[in-house]
Short mmCIF file of C-alpha atoms and ligand atoms in Angstrom, two decimals:
data_model
loop_
_atom_site.label_atom_id
_atom_site.label_comp_id
_atom_site.label_asym_id
_atom_site.label_seq_id
_atom_site.Cartn_x
_atom_site.Cartn_y
_atom_site.Cartn_z
CA MET A 20 -118.77 -57.67 37.33
CA ARG A 21 -118.73 -55.04 39.77
CA ILE A 22 -121.64 -52.70 41.20
CA VAL A 23 -121.29 -49.07 43.38
CA LEU A 24 -124.68 -48.21 45.67
CA PHE A 25 -123.90 -44.47 46.71
CA GLY A 26 -127.07 -42.59 48.62
CA PRO A 27 -127.66 -40.39 51.30
CA PRO A 28 -126.76 -41.96 55.14
CA GLY A 29 -130.48 -43.64 56.28
CA VAL A 30 -131.90 -44.45 52.55
CA GLY A 31 -131.64 -48.40 53.20
CA LYS A 32 -127.86 -49.21 50.95
CA SER A 33 -127.11 -51.76 53.44
CA THR A 34 -130.29 -53.62 54.01
CA GLN A 35 -130.37 -53.28 49.22
CA ALA A 36 -126.92 -54.66 49.85
CA ASP A 37 -127.25 -57.15 51.36
CA LEU A 38 -130.55 -58.26 49.43
CA ILE A 39 -128.70 -58.00 46.09
CA ALA A 40 -125.61 -60.16 47.85
CA GLN A 41 -128.13 -62.95 49.02
CA ASN A 42 -130.09 -63.21 45.51
CA MET A 43 -128.14 -62.42 42.83
CA HIS A 44 -124.11 -63.71 43.74
CA PHE A 45 -122.56 -60.59 44.07
CA LYS A 46 -119.93 -60.37 46.79
CA ARG A 47 -120.68 -57.54 48.85
CA PHE A 48 -118.12 -55.32 50.29
CA SER A 49 -119.08 -52.60 52.21
CA MET A 50 -116.98 -50.09 53.33
CA GLY A 51 -118.87 -49.14 56.87
CA ASP A 52 -118.86 -52.78 58.38
CA THR A 53 -114.71 -52.99 57.48
CA LEU A 54 -114.30 -49.84 59.90
CA ARG A 55 -116.93 -51.04 61.90
CA ASP A 56 -115.09 -53.84 62.66
CA GLU A 57 -111.73 -52.77 62.50
CA VAL A 58 -112.36 -49.82 65.40
CA ALA A 59 -114.44 -53.11 67.40
CA SER A 60 -111.22 -55.26 67.04
CA LYS A 61 -109.62 -52.67 68.85
CA SER A 62 -106.41 -52.71 66.27
CA GLU A 63 -103.82 -50.16 66.13
CA LEU A 64 -105.63 -49.26 62.57
CA GLY A 65 -109.44 -49.72 65.12
CA THR A 66 -108.23 -47.08 67.34
CA LYS A 67 -107.32 -44.61 64.44
CA ILE A 68 -110.86 -45.11 62.91
CA LYS A 69 -112.53 -44.65 65.69
CA ARG A 70 -112.96 -40.97 66.06
CA TYR A 71 -113.70 -40.00 62.11
CA VAL A 72 -116.24 -43.22 62.26
CA GLU A 73 -118.32 -41.63 65.76
CA SER A 74 -117.97 -38.06 64.70
CA GLY A 75 -119.38 -38.77 60.93
CA GLU A 76 -116.02 -37.42 59.29
CA LEU A 77 -114.46 -39.55 56.69
CA VAL A 78 -112.02 -41.44 57.48
CA PRO A 79 -109.08 -40.51 55.32
CA ASP A 80 -108.53 -41.76 51.89
CA ASP A 81 -104.89 -43.75 52.06
CA ILE A 82 -106.83 -45.74 55.47
CA VAL A 83 -110.10 -46.46 52.95
CA PHE A 84 -108.34 -46.97 49.79
CA GLU A 85 -105.58 -49.86 51.29
CA LEU A 86 -109.08 -51.74 53.06
CA VAL A 87 -110.90 -51.67 49.72
CA LYS A 88 -107.42 -52.09 47.73
CA LYS A 89 -107.37 -55.42 49.54
CA PHE A 90 -110.33 -56.74 49.03
CA VAL A 91 -110.79 -56.35 45.41
CA CYS A 92 -107.20 -57.92 44.82
CA GLU A 93 -108.04 -61.23 46.50
CA ASN A 94 -111.42 -60.81 44.64
CA GLN A 95 -110.77 -60.23 40.78
CA LYS A 96 -112.60 -62.92 39.01
CA THR A 97 -115.99 -62.59 42.05
CA ASP A 98 -118.58 -60.38 40.44
CA ILE A 99 -118.48 -57.59 43.20
CA LEU A 100 -120.52 -54.76 44.83
CA PHE A 101 -119.92 -51.92 46.69
CA GLU A 102 -121.63 -49.68 49.32
CA GLY A 103 -119.95 -46.94 50.49
CA TYR A 104 -117.23 -46.66 48.82
CA PRO A 105 -116.10 -44.43 46.71
CA ARG A 106 -117.57 -41.95 48.87
CA THR A 107 -115.72 -38.67 46.90
CA VAL A 108 -114.30 -38.69 43.08
CA ARG A 109 -111.34 -38.61 44.50
CA GLN A 110 -112.29 -42.37 46.04
CA ALA A 111 -113.44 -42.89 42.76
CA GLU A 112 -110.62 -42.20 40.63
CA ALA A 113 -108.17 -43.71 43.05
CA LEU A 114 -110.94 -47.21 42.42
CA ASP A 115 -111.02 -46.67 38.55
CA ALA A 116 -106.77 -46.63 38.56
CA LEU A 117 -107.22 -49.66 40.74
CA LEU A 118 -109.39 -51.67 38.67
CA SER A 119 -107.79 -50.53 35.25
CA GLN A 120 -104.30 -51.25 36.45
CA LEU A 121 -106.08 -55.27 37.04
CA GLY A 122 -107.54 -55.42 33.55
CA LEU A 123 -111.48 -54.96 35.59
CA SER A 124 -114.13 -52.45 34.65
CA MET A 125 -116.83 -50.75 36.76
CA ASP A 126 -119.87 -51.66 35.32
CA VAL A 127 -122.87 -49.95 37.10
CA VAL A 128 -123.39 -47.58 39.78
CA LEU A 129 -126.41 -47.28 40.98
CA GLU A 130 -127.36 -43.58 42.87
CA ILE A 131 -130.70 -44.71 45.56
CA HIS A 132 -132.11 -40.59 45.83
CA LEU A 133 -134.58 -40.40 48.90
CA SER A 134 -135.55 -37.01 50.85
CA ASP A 135 -133.45 -35.20 53.06
CA ASP A 136 -136.37 -35.07 55.19
CA GLU A 137 -136.97 -38.73 55.11
CA VAL A 138 -133.77 -39.38 55.04
CA PHE A 139 -133.96 -37.86 58.80
CA ARG A 140 -136.73 -39.58 59.87
CA ARG A 141 -135.71 -42.74 58.40
CA LEU A 142 -131.85 -42.34 60.43
CA THR A 143 -133.43 -40.90 63.78
CA ASN A 144 -135.63 -44.21 64.21
CA ARG A 145 -132.65 -46.76 63.21
CA GLY A 146 -131.77 -50.19 65.14
CA TYR A 147 -128.71 -51.44 64.99
CA CYS A 148 -127.12 -55.21 65.14
CA PRO A 149 -124.06 -55.21 66.85
CA ASN A 150 -123.43 -59.06 65.97
CA CYS A 151 -124.66 -59.57 62.70
CA SER A 152 -124.92 -55.59 61.30
CA SER A 153 -128.68 -55.80 60.18
CA ILE A 154 -129.95 -52.56 60.14
CA TYR A 155 -134.29 -51.75 61.39
CA ASN A 156 -135.93 -49.02 61.52
CA TYR A 157 -139.10 -48.96 64.36
CA ASP A 158 -141.75 -47.41 62.10
CA THR A 159 -140.77 -49.54 58.37
CA HIS A 160 -139.34 -51.99 58.93
CA PRO A 161 -139.60 -53.53 63.27
CA PRO A 162 -137.41 -56.68 64.43
CA LYS A 163 -140.28 -59.41 64.83
CA VAL A 164 -139.59 -59.21 68.22
CA ASP A 165 -138.74 -55.96 70.28
CA SER A 166 -135.34 -54.68 69.75
CA ILE A 167 -134.46 -58.58 68.85
CA CYS A 168 -132.29 -58.89 66.35
CA ASP A 169 -133.92 -61.44 63.46
CA ASN A 170 -130.93 -62.60 61.94
CA CYS A 171 -128.68 -63.66 65.00
CA GLY A 172 -130.92 -63.15 68.57
CA GLN A 173 -128.40 -60.32 69.77
CA LYS A 174 -130.00 -56.96 70.91
CA LEU A 175 -130.42 -53.85 68.88
CA VAL A 176 -128.67 -50.47 69.64
CA THR A 177 -128.12 -47.25 68.13
CA ARG A 178 -125.48 -46.98 66.39
CA SER A 179 -123.81 -43.89 67.84
CA ASP A 180 -123.43 -41.92 64.43
CA ASP A 181 -126.98 -41.80 65.15
CA SER A 182 -126.93 -38.95 67.06
CA GLU A 183 -128.60 -35.85 65.54
CA GLU A 184 -125.91 -33.96 65.25
CA VAL A 185 -123.81 -36.72 63.62
CA ILE A 186 -126.52 -37.31 61.38
CA ARG A 187 -126.28 -34.20 60.10
CA ARG A 188 -122.46 -33.83 59.56
CA ARG A 189 -123.10 -37.21 57.70
CA LEU A 190 -125.86 -35.44 55.50
CA GLN A 191 -123.86 -32.46 54.45
CA LEU A 192 -120.77 -34.31 53.37
CA TYR A 193 -122.97 -36.55 51.52
CA ALA A 194 -124.47 -32.93 49.70
CA GLU A 195 -120.96 -31.86 49.57
CA GLN A 196 -118.68 -34.64 48.56
CA THR A 197 -120.87 -37.56 47.58
CA LYS A 198 -123.43 -36.06 44.78
CA LYS A 199 -120.45 -35.39 42.59
CA LEU A 200 -120.18 -38.82 42.61
CA ALA A 201 -123.18 -38.76 39.72
CA ASN A 202 -121.33 -36.39 37.59
CA HIS A 203 -117.84 -38.74 37.38
CA TYR A 204 -119.50 -41.84 36.78
CA ASN A 205 -121.83 -40.09 33.52
CA ALA A 206 -122.15 -42.77 31.28
CA PRO A 207 -125.63 -43.33 30.32
CA LEU A 208 -125.54 -47.18 30.92
CA VAL A 209 -123.04 -47.17 34.04
CA TYR A 210 -125.38 -44.47 36.16
CA GLN A 211 -128.43 -45.24 37.03
CA ARG A 212 -130.49 -43.24 39.77
CA ILE A 213 -133.71 -44.71 41.43
CA ARG A 214 -135.88 -43.72 44.21
CA ALA A 215 -136.08 -45.22 47.25
CA GLU A 216 -139.62 -44.33 47.85
CA GLY A 217 -141.60 -47.90 48.39
CA THR A 218 -141.18 -51.37 50.06
CA LYS A 219 -137.76 -52.51 50.41
CA GLN A 220 -138.94 -55.61 48.09
CA GLU A 221 -140.16 -53.57 45.84
CA VAL A 222 -136.90 -51.30 45.49
CA PHE A 223 -134.83 -54.39 45.10
CA ASP A 224 -136.89 -55.25 42.03
CA LYS A 225 -135.84 -52.56 40.66
CA ILE A 226 -132.17 -52.09 41.36
CA ALA A 227 -132.08 -55.71 39.72
CA HIS A 228 -134.00 -55.03 36.60
CA ILE A 229 -131.18 -52.60 36.09
CA ILE A 230 -128.76 -55.41 36.49
CA HIS A 231 -130.19 -57.69 34.36
CA ALA A 232 -131.15 -54.94 32.29
CA TYR A 233 -126.90 -54.38 32.06
CA SER A 234 -126.14 -58.22 31.22
CA ASN A 235 -128.58 -58.88 28.79
CA LYS A 236 -126.88 -55.75 26.53
CA ARG A 237 -123.35 -56.42 27.08
P1 LIG B 21 -124.04 -44.38 56.17
O1 LIG B 21 -123.87 -44.46 54.87
O2 LIG B 21 -125.31 -44.76 56.86
O3 LIG B 21 -123.17 -42.64 56.93
P2 LIG B 21 -121.95 -46.68 56.24
O4 LIG B 21 -121.94 -47.41 57.46
O5 LIG B 21 -121.69 -46.34 55.01
O6 LIG B 21 -123.13 -44.56 56.85
O7 LIG B 21 -120.65 -45.23 56.82
C1 LIG B 21 -120.70 -44.77 58.32
C2 LIG B 21 -118.71 -44.27 58.32
O8 LIG B 21 -117.94 -44.85 57.98
C3 LIG B 21 -118.80 -42.96 58.11
O9 LIG B 21 -119.45 -41.79 58.76
C4 LIG B 21 -117.87 -42.33 57.86
O10 LIG B 21 -117.07 -41.22 58.94
C5 LIG B 21 -116.87 -43.57 57.24
N1 LIG B 21 -117.23 -44.08 56.20
C6 LIG B 21 -117.55 -44.86 55.74
N2 LIG B 21 -117.46 -45.10 54.20
C7 LIG B 21 -116.41 -44.11 53.67
C8 LIG B 21 -115.36 -44.15 52.96
N3 LIG B 21 -115.66 -44.12 51.54
N4 LIG B 21 -114.85 -43.32 53.00
C9 LIG B 21 -114.22 -42.47 54.44
N5 LIG B 21 -114.73 -42.58 55.34
C10 LIG B 21 -115.98 -43.46 55.20
ZN1 LIG B 22 -128.06 -59.98 64.23
#
């Protein structure tokens, strides 16, 4: 089974992706984490990617597609959760074509929805662990010890693309490009939209319910 999780930056996608991977036997593919790891490794590809990620622009399609293709080809027999890919209709078409070549399908596409004001508030209060990629919110989901990752003890930082200007650009790209995924994946059982208000457990319960309902119906 393959699932896509999409929603505006700051909506809690990566928190939910973690919960899904921990509780439901999906292997997680996070495009944002994959790109940040590549940048941190200072590889030739990482150097090329860096300026896009830091300015909030989308990394060119051919680069992101190679990364997702490698993961999918290595995990053909595994249940996959895609987070942060696809982000445009063209990327969705490329993924559809790849899956169909391999005799695989996209099963559930989940949009997590939140108002722009709330998204902005969440992003400007965010802490990021540069070691294990965990995300915290100093209001709603603070670490147990001030500025220290619960998971691995590393000191939290502000992600370089969480500045006000870059956040606005990311939200703009989301509204212009990523929202259109809803029309692309418009089959009733496949496309599902949920609201991100509530605790992370409440949001996760809604997601788990949708995934179970899908598994039972097919
Ligand atoms: P968020 O969803 O909070 O913006 P991500 O970690 O998903 O954060 O993405 C961070 C950045 O990585 C994006 O702003 C963009 O530069 C790049 N990126 C992530 N996914 C893609 C993608 N599918 N295509 C192109 N660029 C991407
Ligand atoms: Zn950590």
